[in-house]
Tab-separated table of C-alpha atoms in Angstrom:
chain	number	residue	atom	x	y	z
E	176	MET	CA	-10.205	-1.147	-7.080
E	177	THR	CA	-10.065	-4.800	-8.814
E	178	ALA	CA	-11.910	-2.883	-11.368
E	179	HIS	CA	-9.179	-0.593	-12.188
E	180	PRO	CA	-7.349	-0.737	-15.385
E	181	PHE	CA	-3.898	-1.349	-13.751
E	182	ASN	CA	-5.285	-4.228	-11.541
E	183	GLU	CA	-7.545	-5.930	-14.515
E	184	GLU	CA	-4.913	-5.878	-16.635
E	185	LEU	CA	-2.107	-6.911	-13.701
E	186	ALA	CA	-4.679	-10.224	-13.177
E	187	THR	CA	-4.374	-10.892	-17.299
E	188	GLY	CA	-0.630	-10.409	-17.196
E	189	GLY	CA	-0.959	-7.818	-19.706
E	190	LEU	CA	-0.045	-4.797	-17.348
E	191	SER	CA	2.626	-3.029	-19.623
E	192	ARG	CA	6.326	-3.287	-17.941
E	193	ASP	CA	6.577	0.513	-17.672
E	194	ARG	CA	3.557	1.230	-15.860
E	195	PHE	CA	4.306	-1.738	-13.735
E	196	LYS	CA	8.038	-0.438	-13.060
E	197	PHE	CA	6.713	3.188	-12.519
E	198	TYR	CA	4.827	1.142	-9.746
E	199	LEU	CA	6.955	-0.481	-8.115
E	200	VAL	CA	9.420	2.902	-7.773
E	201	GLN	CA	6.831	4.346	-5.882
E	202	ASP	CA	5.368	1.881	-4.319
E	203	ALA	CA	8.897	0.959	-2.639
E	204	ARG	CA	8.975	4.700	-1.796
E	205	TYR	CA	5.466	4.954	-0.150
E	206	LEU	CA	6.552	1.288	1.990
E	207	VAL	CA	9.165	3.288	3.467
E	208	GLU	CA	7.092	5.959	5.138
E	209	PHE	CA	4.139	3.410	5.780
E	210	ALA	CA	6.627	1.550	7.748
E	211	ARG	CA	7.405	5.230	9.474
E	212	ALA	CA	4.283	5.392	10.301
E	213	LEU	CA	3.268	1.794	11.680
E	214	ALA	CA	6.641	2.676	13.899
E	215	ALA	CA	4.667	5.695	15.099
E	216	ALA	CA	1.242	3.787	15.779
E	217	ALA	CA	3.698	1.364	17.807
E	218	ALA	CA	4.858	3.874	19.892
E	219	LYS	CA	1.147	5.310	20.595
E	220	ALA	CA	-0.331	1.528	21.806
E	221	PRO	CA	-1.225	1.203	24.563
E	222	GLU	CA	-1.506	-2.585	25.032
E	223	PRO	CA	1.732	-4.620	24.407
E	224	ALA	CA	0.608	-6.594	22.184
E	225	ASP	CA	-0.317	-3.874	19.802
E	226	VAL	CA	3.220	-2.520	20.234
E	227	ALA	CA	4.509	-5.751	19.137
E	228	PHE	CA	2.316	-6.341	15.999
E	229	LEU	CA	2.748	-2.705	14.602
E	230	ALA	CA	6.356	-2.817	15.209
E	231	GLY	CA	6.600	-6.446	13.324
E	232	ALA	CA	4.629	-4.803	10.761
E	233	ALA	CA	6.576	-1.707	10.108
E	234	ARG	CA	10.042	-4.198	9.963
E	235	GLU	CA	7.735	-6.715	7.617
E	236	ALA	CA	7.142	-3.706	4.724
E	237	ILE	CA	11.133	-2.425	4.884
E	238	VAL	CA	11.988	-6.069	4.784
E	239	THR	CA	9.439	-8.615	3.182
E	240	GLU	CA	7.445	-6.561	0.403
E	241	ARG	CA	10.981	-4.269	-0.590
E	242	GLU	CA	12.521	-8.163	-1.111
E	243	MET	CA	9.261	-8.574	-3.948
E	244	HIS	CA	10.469	-4.960	-5.161
E	245	GLU	CA	14.210	-5.874	-5.097
E	246	SER	CA	13.178	-9.622	-7.081
E	247	TYR	CA	11.756	-7.244	-9.706
E	248	PHE	CA	14.170	-4.405	-9.828
E	249	ALA	CA	17.086	-7.209	-10.977
E	250	LEU	CA	14.482	-8.748	-13.449
E	251	PHE	CA	13.807	-5.373	-15.394
E	252	GLU	CA	17.888	-4.707	-15.311
E	253	LEU	CA	16.989	-1.305	-13.308
E	254	SER	CA	19.976	0.062	-12.096
E	255	GLU	CA	20.195	2.366	-8.651
E	256	SER	CA	20.586	5.744	-10.841
E	257	GLU	CA	17.882	4.809	-13.411
E	258	LEU	CA	15.434	3.938	-9.747
E	259	ALA	CA	16.944	7.489	-8.369
E	260	ALA	CA	16.011	9.278	-11.755
E	261	VAL	CA	12.317	8.775	-11.573
E	262	GLU	CA	10.867	11.114	-9.361
E	263	THR	CA	8.148	10.273	-6.670
E	264	SER	CA	4.673	11.353	-8.071
E	265	PRO	CA	2.152	13.471	-6.722
E	266	THR	CA	0.227	10.961	-5.329
E	267	CYS	CA	3.085	8.778	-3.591
E	268	LEU	CA	3.776	12.116	-1.554
E	269	ALA	CA	0.297	13.027	-1.212
E	270	TYR	CA	-0.525	9.626	0.226
E	271	THR	CA	2.536	9.381	3.016
E	272	SER	CA	2.364	12.800	3.360
E	273	PHE	CA	-1.200	12.199	4.509
E	274	LEU	CA	-0.058	9.611	6.789
E	275	LEU	CA	2.901	10.968	8.678
E	276	ALA	CA	0.321	13.711	9.354
E	277	THR	CA	-1.850	11.802	10.463
E	278	ALA	CA	0.539	9.893	12.616
E	279	HIS	CA	1.826	13.178	14.056
E	280	THR	CA	-1.382	15.335	14.604
E	281	ARG	CA	-3.786	12.710	15.312
E	282	SER	CA	-5.369	10.330	17.712
E	283	TYR	CA	-3.435	6.449	17.964
E	284	GLU	CA	-7.105	5.273	16.905
E	285	GLU	CA	-7.208	7.369	13.704
E	286	LEU	CA	-3.755	6.476	12.624
E	287	LEU	CA	-5.134	2.937	12.862
E	288	ALA	CA	-7.957	3.935	10.007
E	289	ALA	CA	-5.540	5.246	8.096
E	290	LEU	CA	-3.025	2.701	8.147
E	291	LEU	CA	-5.844	-0.019	7.904
E	292	PRO	CA	-6.796	0.186	3.743
E	293	CYS	CA	-3.068	-0.473	2.308
E	294	PHE	CA	-3.447	-4.012	4.637
E	295	TRP	CA	-6.827	-4.660	3.591
E	296	VAL	CA	-6.980	-3.522	-0.328
E	297	TYR	CA	-3.899	-5.385	-1.217
E	298	GLN	CA	-5.127	-8.466	0.454
E	299	HIS	CA	-8.635	-7.918	-1.354
E	300	VAL	CA	-7.261	-7.112	-4.538
E	301	GLY	CA	-4.692	-9.614	-4.378
E	302	SER	CA	-6.686	-12.826	-3.175
E	303	GLY	CA	-9.190	-11.503	-5.969
E	304	ILE	CA	-6.782	-12.045	-8.617
E	305	LEU	CA	-5.397	-15.371	-7.801
E	306	ALA	CA	-9.107	-16.319	-7.565
E	307	ARG	CA	-9.797	-15.265	-11.406
E	308	GLN	CA	-5.938	-17.172	-12.725
E	309	SER	CA	-6.661	-20.246	-14.484
E	310	PRO	CA	-3.894	-22.888	-13.135
E	311	GLY	CA	-0.577	-23.418	-14.695
E	312	ALA	CA	-1.288	-19.912	-16.442
E	313	ALA	CA	1.600	-17.935	-16.729
E	314	ASN	CA	1.595	-14.331	-15.405
E	315	PRO	CA	4.704	-11.883	-15.000
E	316	TYR	CA	3.447	-10.472	-11.816
E	317	ARG	CA	2.255	-13.621	-10.127
E	318	ALA	CA	5.500	-12.804	-7.484
E	319	TRP	CA	3.232	-9.921	-6.578
E	320	ILE	CA	-0.091	-11.659	-6.586
E	321	ASP	CA	0.874	-14.079	-4.393
E	322	THR	CA	3.021	-12.418	-2.030
E	323	TYR	CA	-0.735	-10.220	-1.388
E	324	ALA	CA	-2.764	-13.039	-1.631
E	325	ALA	CA	-0.904	-15.186	0.811
E	326	GLU	CA	-2.367	-17.041	3.702
E	327	GLU	CA	0.439	-15.257	5.736
E	328	PHE	CA	-0.364	-11.799	4.779
E	329	GLU	CA	-4.466	-12.346	5.416
E	330	ALA	CA	-3.449	-13.547	8.678
E	331	THR	CA	-1.617	-10.190	9.248
E	332	VAL	CA	-4.634	-8.101	7.532
E	333	ARG	CA	-7.369	-9.976	10.230
E	334	GLU	CA	-4.948	-9.036	13.198
E	335	ALA	CA	-4.657	-5.344	11.733
E	336	ARG	CA	-8.506	-5.253	11.451
E	337	ASP	CA	-9.210	-6.556	15.276
E	338	THR	CA	-6.546	-4.028	16.539
E	339	LEU	CA	-8.622	-1.390	15.119
E	340	ASP	CA	-11.634	-3.167	16.155
E	341	ARG	CA	-10.307	-3.393	19.687
E	342	ALA	CA	-9.254	0.472	19.539
E	343	ALA	CA	-12.755	1.582	18.437
E	344	ARG	CA	-15.079	-0.296	20.962
E	345	ASN	CA	-12.950	1.631	23.387
E	346	ALA	CA	-13.673	4.844	21.547
E	347	GLY	CA	-16.252	7.432	21.970
E	348	GLU	CA	-18.268	8.047	18.915
E	349	ALA	CA	-16.406	11.379	17.884
E	350	THR	CA	-13.740	9.595	17.887
E	351	ARG	CA	-14.719	6.644	15.790
E	352	GLU	CA	-16.266	9.562	12.650
E	353	LYS	CA	-12.746	10.504	12.746
E	354	MET	CA	-11.850	6.748	12.616
E	355	LEU	CA	-14.061	6.597	9.456
E	356	ALA	CA	-12.945	9.927	8.153
E	357	ALA	CA	-9.234	8.600	8.201
E	358	PHE	CA	-10.191	5.068	6.691
E	359	THR	CA	-11.912	6.559	3.817
E	360	ARG	CA	-9.777	9.218	3.101
E	361	ALA	CA	-6.650	6.447	3.068
E	362	CYS	CA	-8.627	4.155	0.681
E	363	GLU	CA	-9.519	6.871	-1.808
E	364	TYR	CA	-5.686	7.727	-1.527
E	365	GLU	CA	-5.178	3.805	-2.368
E	366	TRP	CA	-7.561	4.416	-5.680
E	367	LEU	CA	-5.127	7.133	-6.567
E	368	PHE	CA	-1.951	5.148	-6.300
E	369	TRP	CA	-3.262	2.690	-8.641
E	370	ASP	CA	-4.202	5.414	-10.977
E	371	SER	CA	-1.309	7.155	-10.630
E	372	ALA	CA	1.098	4.169	-12.050
E	373	TYR	CA	-1.737	3.363	-14.471
E	374	HIS	CA	-1.010	6.993	-15.942
E	375	GLN	CA	2.558	7.054	-15.056
E	376	GLU	CA	1.756	10.464	-13.044
E	377	GLY	CA	4.379	13.229	-13.087
E	378	TRP	CA	4.463	16.549	-12.191
E	379	LYS	CA	2.805	19.166	-14.338
E	380	THR	CA	4.784	21.882	-13.069
E	381	ALA	CA	7.608	19.980	-14.130
E	382	THR	CA	8.711	22.405	-17.067
E	383	MET	CA	8.249	25.697	-14.592
E	384	ARG	CA	11.457	24.803	-12.513
């Protein structure tokens, strides 16, 4: 993840605005469906504390993270019509469809495993980039970096990991294998999401419509 050109260029501030804008549009759409999957996990959670955490995380995805997106949309002077004109990428659609399918057709444990990479990957990438920033260095993407490198977000990631670990301890070996498969696939989609943004992925079939 950290070695992908998208994140390497984001770390230096050299990532093109067009690539970052494409990423933001896709990520804003992703977060809505991610929040739906979190809400589904909250509905499945057996413990009240886990219901509260997952429901709260769903709200944060919609409110806090989208606020950061909207601040960049304003900075880039992107209108609602311009945002609507950007089509949801194949990778964004595939990733969100995977999460929602897992939410509605798989176990609570598998769903937690599919949701964890979005938390953990962003904290890993954000904190890694922040550690490499020179003091006082100007970076147009610093607000993004600070969001995911923040101590508050790290605490959320720890709770997400703890929630999954508790579920795994109470699950059988067959379920844990399915959890690992769901976690791995979601990690693959995370990498593909960066890659699709870097290449501003479109639908190759668009001209056939």
